[in-house]
Amino acid sequence: MTADEAFTVGTAVVISPIGEAVHEGKTHTLLGDKGPITQDLYQTLVDIQTGAGEDKHGWTIFLD
């Protein structure tokens, strides 16, 4: 297993960093905080959610 950072995405549409993972009985410690890739994805998602970023895929529905 090779990775510097990892994250999960849940039904609440949040990106959460992973601090460690166990693979074949060995614990691998990751950044555990938002690394550069996780931070970029997180910020892009938050910008789309708040209207600060462009929604290129039409994911956002505005309610009156």
N, CA, C and O atoms as a DFTB+ gen file, in Angstrom:
256 C
 N C O
     1  1       0.849      -1.175       0.000
     2  2       0.000       0.000       0.000
     3  2       0.888       1.228       0.000
     4  3       1.788       1.359       0.830
     5  1       0.629       2.124      -0.935
     6  2       1.372       3.367      -1.010
     7  2       0.390       4.521      -1.125
     8  3      -0.408       4.580      -2.061
     9  1       0.454       5.439      -0.166
    10  2      -0.403       6.628      -0.208
    11  2       0.143       7.654       0.765
    12  3       0.664       7.299       1.823
    13  1       0.029       8.905       0.418
    14  2       0.397       9.987       1.325
    15  2      -0.819      10.494       2.074
    16  3      -0.729      10.887       3.237
    17  1      -1.956      10.481       1.398
    18  2      -3.182      10.943       2.020
    19  2      -4.357      10.155       1.469
    20  3      -4.298       9.596       0.374
    21  1      -5.419      10.125       2.247
    22  2      -6.643       9.443       1.837
    23  2      -7.807      10.178       2.488
    24  3      -7.639      10.852       3.504
    25  1      -8.983      10.042       1.894
    26  2     -10.152      10.706       2.441
    27  2     -11.394       9.888       2.140
    28  3     -11.386       9.006       1.282
    29  1     -12.448      10.195       2.854
    30  2     -13.740       9.574       2.601
    31  2     -14.726      10.665       2.210
    32  3     -14.539      11.841       2.524
    33  1     -15.767      10.253       1.526
    34  2     -16.846      11.162       1.162
    35  2     -18.128      10.495       1.613
    36  3     -18.412       9.360       1.230
    37  1     -18.911      11.200       2.432
    38  2     -20.132      10.615       2.972
    39  2     -21.383      11.184       2.345
    40  3     -21.329      12.046       1.467
    41  1     -22.512      10.682       2.817
    42  2     -23.803      11.111       2.270
    43  2     -24.102      12.571       2.574
    44  3     -24.933      13.180       1.902
    45  1     -23.447      13.136       3.563
    46  2     -23.629      14.561       3.868
    47  2     -22.747      15.414       2.962
    48  3     -22.678      16.632       3.131
    49  1     -22.084      14.793       2.018
    50  2     -21.202      15.450       1.054
    51  2     -20.146      16.284       1.771
    52  3     -20.038      17.497       1.593
    53  1     -19.389      15.588       2.573
    54  2     -18.260      16.176       3.273
    55  2     -17.038      15.333       2.953
    56  3     -17.140      14.112       2.827
    57  1     -15.903      15.964       2.824
    58  2     -14.648      15.246       2.603
    59  2     -13.900      15.219       3.921
    60  3     -13.594      16.271       4.483
    61  1     -13.603      14.027       4.419
    62  2     -12.936      13.853       5.706
    63  2     -11.630      13.101       5.527
    64  3     -11.617      12.013       4.953
    65  1     -10.520      13.670       6.014
    66  2      -9.235      12.982       5.886
    67  2      -9.160      11.737       6.765
    68  3      -9.829      11.659       7.795
    69  1      -8.353      10.773       6.360
    70  2      -8.135       9.534       7.108
    71  2      -6.737       9.587       7.711
    72  3      -5.766       9.883       7.014
    73  1      -6.635       9.299       9.014
    74  2      -5.354       9.359       9.704
    75  2      -4.522       8.100       9.577
    76  3      -3.294       8.161       9.532
    77  1      -5.196       6.950       9.520
    78  2      -4.465       5.697       9.352
    79  2      -5.374       4.655       8.741
    80  3      -6.600       4.737       8.822
    81  1      -4.732       3.664       8.121
    82  2      -5.462       2.563       7.508
    83  2      -4.705       1.270       7.810
    84  3      -3.478       1.263       7.907
    85  1      -5.450       0.190       7.953
    86  2      -4.838      -1.117       8.183
    87  2      -5.004      -1.928       6.907
    88  3      -6.111      -2.084       6.392
    89  1      -3.894      -2.439       6.409
    90  2      -3.885      -3.236       5.177
    91  2      -3.013      -4.458       5.410
    92  3      -1.834      -4.336       5.744
    93  1      -3.595      -5.631       5.233
    94  2      -2.896      -6.900       5.441
    95  2      -2.217      -6.943       6.810
    96  3      -1.083      -7.403       6.940
    97  1      -2.933      -6.452       7.831
    98  2      -2.451      -6.514       9.201
    99  2      -1.450      -5.447       9.594
   100  3      -1.021      -5.407      10.747
   101  1      -1.070      -4.591       8.678
   102  2      -0.103      -3.539       8.968
   103  2      -0.799      -2.187       8.988
   104  3      -1.564      -1.861       8.080
   105  1      -0.528      -1.396      10.037
   106  2      -1.113      -0.068      10.153
   107  2      -0.250       0.944       9.410
   108  3       0.959       1.027       9.628
   109  1      -0.884       1.708       8.535
   110  2      -0.207       2.740       7.748
   111  2      -0.699       4.101       8.232
   112  3      -1.895       4.386       8.170
   113  1       0.204       4.932       8.706
   114  2      -0.152       6.271       9.159
   115  2      -0.090       7.221       7.974
   116  3       0.913       7.290       7.263
   117  1      -1.178       7.948       7.776
   118  2      -1.266       8.918       6.687
   119  2      -1.170      10.321       7.281
   120  3      -0.920      10.470       8.477
   121  1      -1.361      11.320       6.480
   122  2      -1.240      12.692       6.970
   123  2      -2.192      12.971       8.126
   124  3      -1.843      13.699       9.055
   125  1      -3.399      12.393       8.073
   126  2      -4.353      12.577       9.151
   127  2      -4.965      13.960       9.196
   128  3      -5.811      14.237      10.046
   129  1      -4.563      14.805       8.321
   130  2      -5.111      16.147       8.209
   131  2      -5.342      16.375       6.726
   132  3      -5.027      15.509       5.910
   133  1      -5.871      17.492       6.379
   134  2      -6.105      17.744       4.965
   135  2      -4.776      18.000       4.272
   136  3      -4.185      19.070       4.414
   137  1      -4.311      17.004       3.519
   138  2      -3.135      17.188       2.686
   139  2      -3.508      18.060       1.492
   140  3      -4.663      18.473       1.383
   141  1      -2.585      18.347       0.607
   142  2      -2.863      19.277      -0.492
   143  2      -3.972      18.823      -1.438
   144  3      -4.756      19.652      -1.900
   145  1      -4.054      17.540      -1.734
   146  2      -5.110      17.057      -2.636
   147  2      -6.456      17.087      -1.929
   148  3      -7.443      17.564      -2.489
   149  1      -6.501      16.579      -0.699
   150  2      -7.744      16.584       0.069
   151  2      -8.233      18.009       0.285
   152  3      -9.426      18.277       0.145
   153  1      -7.333      18.926       0.623
   154  2      -7.705      20.325       0.849
   155  2      -8.277      20.956      -0.409
   156  3      -9.263      21.690      -0.344
   157  1      -7.662      20.673      -1.559
   158  2      -8.147      21.237      -2.815
   159  2      -9.554      20.728      -3.138
   160  3     -10.430      21.507      -3.513
   161  1      -9.764      19.416      -2.990
   162  2     -11.094      18.860      -3.243
   163  2     -12.125      19.405      -2.248
   164  3     -13.246      19.746      -2.627
   165  1     -11.735      19.482      -0.979
   166  2     -12.625      20.006       0.058
   167  2     -13.031      21.444      -0.267
   168  3     -14.214      21.782      -0.234
   169  1     -12.048      22.285      -0.580
   170  2     -12.343      23.695      -0.849
   171  2     -13.194      23.860      -2.105
   172  3     -14.093      24.699      -2.145
   173  1     -12.910      23.062      -3.122
   174  2     -13.714      23.119      -4.347
   175  2     -15.169      22.770      -4.053
   176  3     -16.083      23.439      -4.535
   177  1     -15.381      21.721      -3.263
   178  2     -16.738      21.318      -2.909
   179  2     -17.451      22.393      -2.093
   180  3     -18.605      22.717      -2.371
   181  1     -16.775      22.943      -1.096
   182  2     -17.376      23.998      -0.268
   183  2     -17.698      25.227      -1.123
   184  3     -18.748      25.846      -0.948
   185  1     -16.809      25.577      -2.036
   186  2     -17.069      26.724      -2.919
   187  2     -18.306      26.494      -3.773
   188  3     -19.101      27.414      -3.963
   189  1     -18.484      25.282      -4.292
   190  2     -19.687      24.972      -5.081
   191  2     -20.918      25.041      -4.192
   192  3     -21.941      25.601      -4.587
   193  1     -20.827      24.476      -2.994
   194  2     -21.976      24.461      -2.080
   195  2     -22.408      25.870      -1.671
   196  3     -23.600      26.131      -1.512
   197  1     -21.453      26.769      -1.502
   198  2     -21.772      28.117      -1.016
   199  2     -21.983      29.120      -2.137
   200  3     -22.333      30.272      -1.879
   201  1     -21.775      28.698      -3.378
   202  2     -21.948      29.601      -4.507
   203  2     -20.704      30.419      -4.810
   204  3     -20.734      31.255      -5.713
   205  1     -19.621      30.209      -4.090
   206  2     -18.378      30.945      -4.319
   207  2     -17.602      30.399      -5.514
   208  3     -16.726      31.076      -6.053
   209  1     -17.928      29.166      -5.927
   210  2     -17.246      28.546      -7.063
   211  2     -18.250      28.140      -8.122
   212  3     -19.441      27.991      -7.846
   213  1     -17.762      27.964      -9.326
   214  2     -18.622      27.597     -10.448
   215  2     -19.046      26.133     -10.341
   216  3     -18.222      25.256     -10.083
   217  1     -20.326      25.884     -10.539
   218  2     -20.883      24.529     -10.566
   219  2     -20.955      24.088     -12.022
   220  3     -21.975      24.279     -12.684
   221  1     -19.878      23.500     -12.516
   222  2     -19.776      23.121     -13.931
   223  2     -20.659      21.935     -14.306
   224  3     -20.879      21.679     -15.490
   225  1     -21.172      21.205     -13.300
   226  2     -21.926      19.979     -13.574
   227  2     -23.415      20.093     -13.244
   228  3     -24.149      19.115     -13.377
   229  1     -23.863      21.253     -12.822
   230  2     -25.273      21.449     -12.512
   231  2     -25.736      20.707     -11.274
   232  3     -26.890      20.285     -11.200
   233  1     -24.844      20.540     -10.291
   234  2     -25.170      19.817      -9.069
   235  2     -26.022      20.654      -8.109
   236  3     -26.762      20.105      -7.293
   237  1     -25.916      21.970      -8.208
   238  2     -26.559      22.857      -7.226
   239  2     -27.974      23.213      -7.664
   240  3     -28.214      23.603      -8.807
   241  1     -28.889      23.071      -6.735
   242  2     -30.286      23.480      -6.968
   243  2     -30.606      24.569      -5.951
   244  3     -30.531      24.338      -4.744
   245  1     -30.958      25.742      -6.431
   246  2     -31.279      26.845      -5.553
   247  2     -32.774      26.847      -5.261
   248  3     -33.591      26.710      -6.171
   249  1     -33.121      26.998      -4.016
   250  2     -34.513      27.017      -3.585
   251  2     -34.927      28.443      -3.246
   252  3     -34.132      29.221      -2.719
   253  1     -36.161      28.775      -3.549
   254  2     -36.691      30.103      -3.181
   255  2     -37.256      30.072      -1.797
   256  3     -37.748      31.089      -1.308
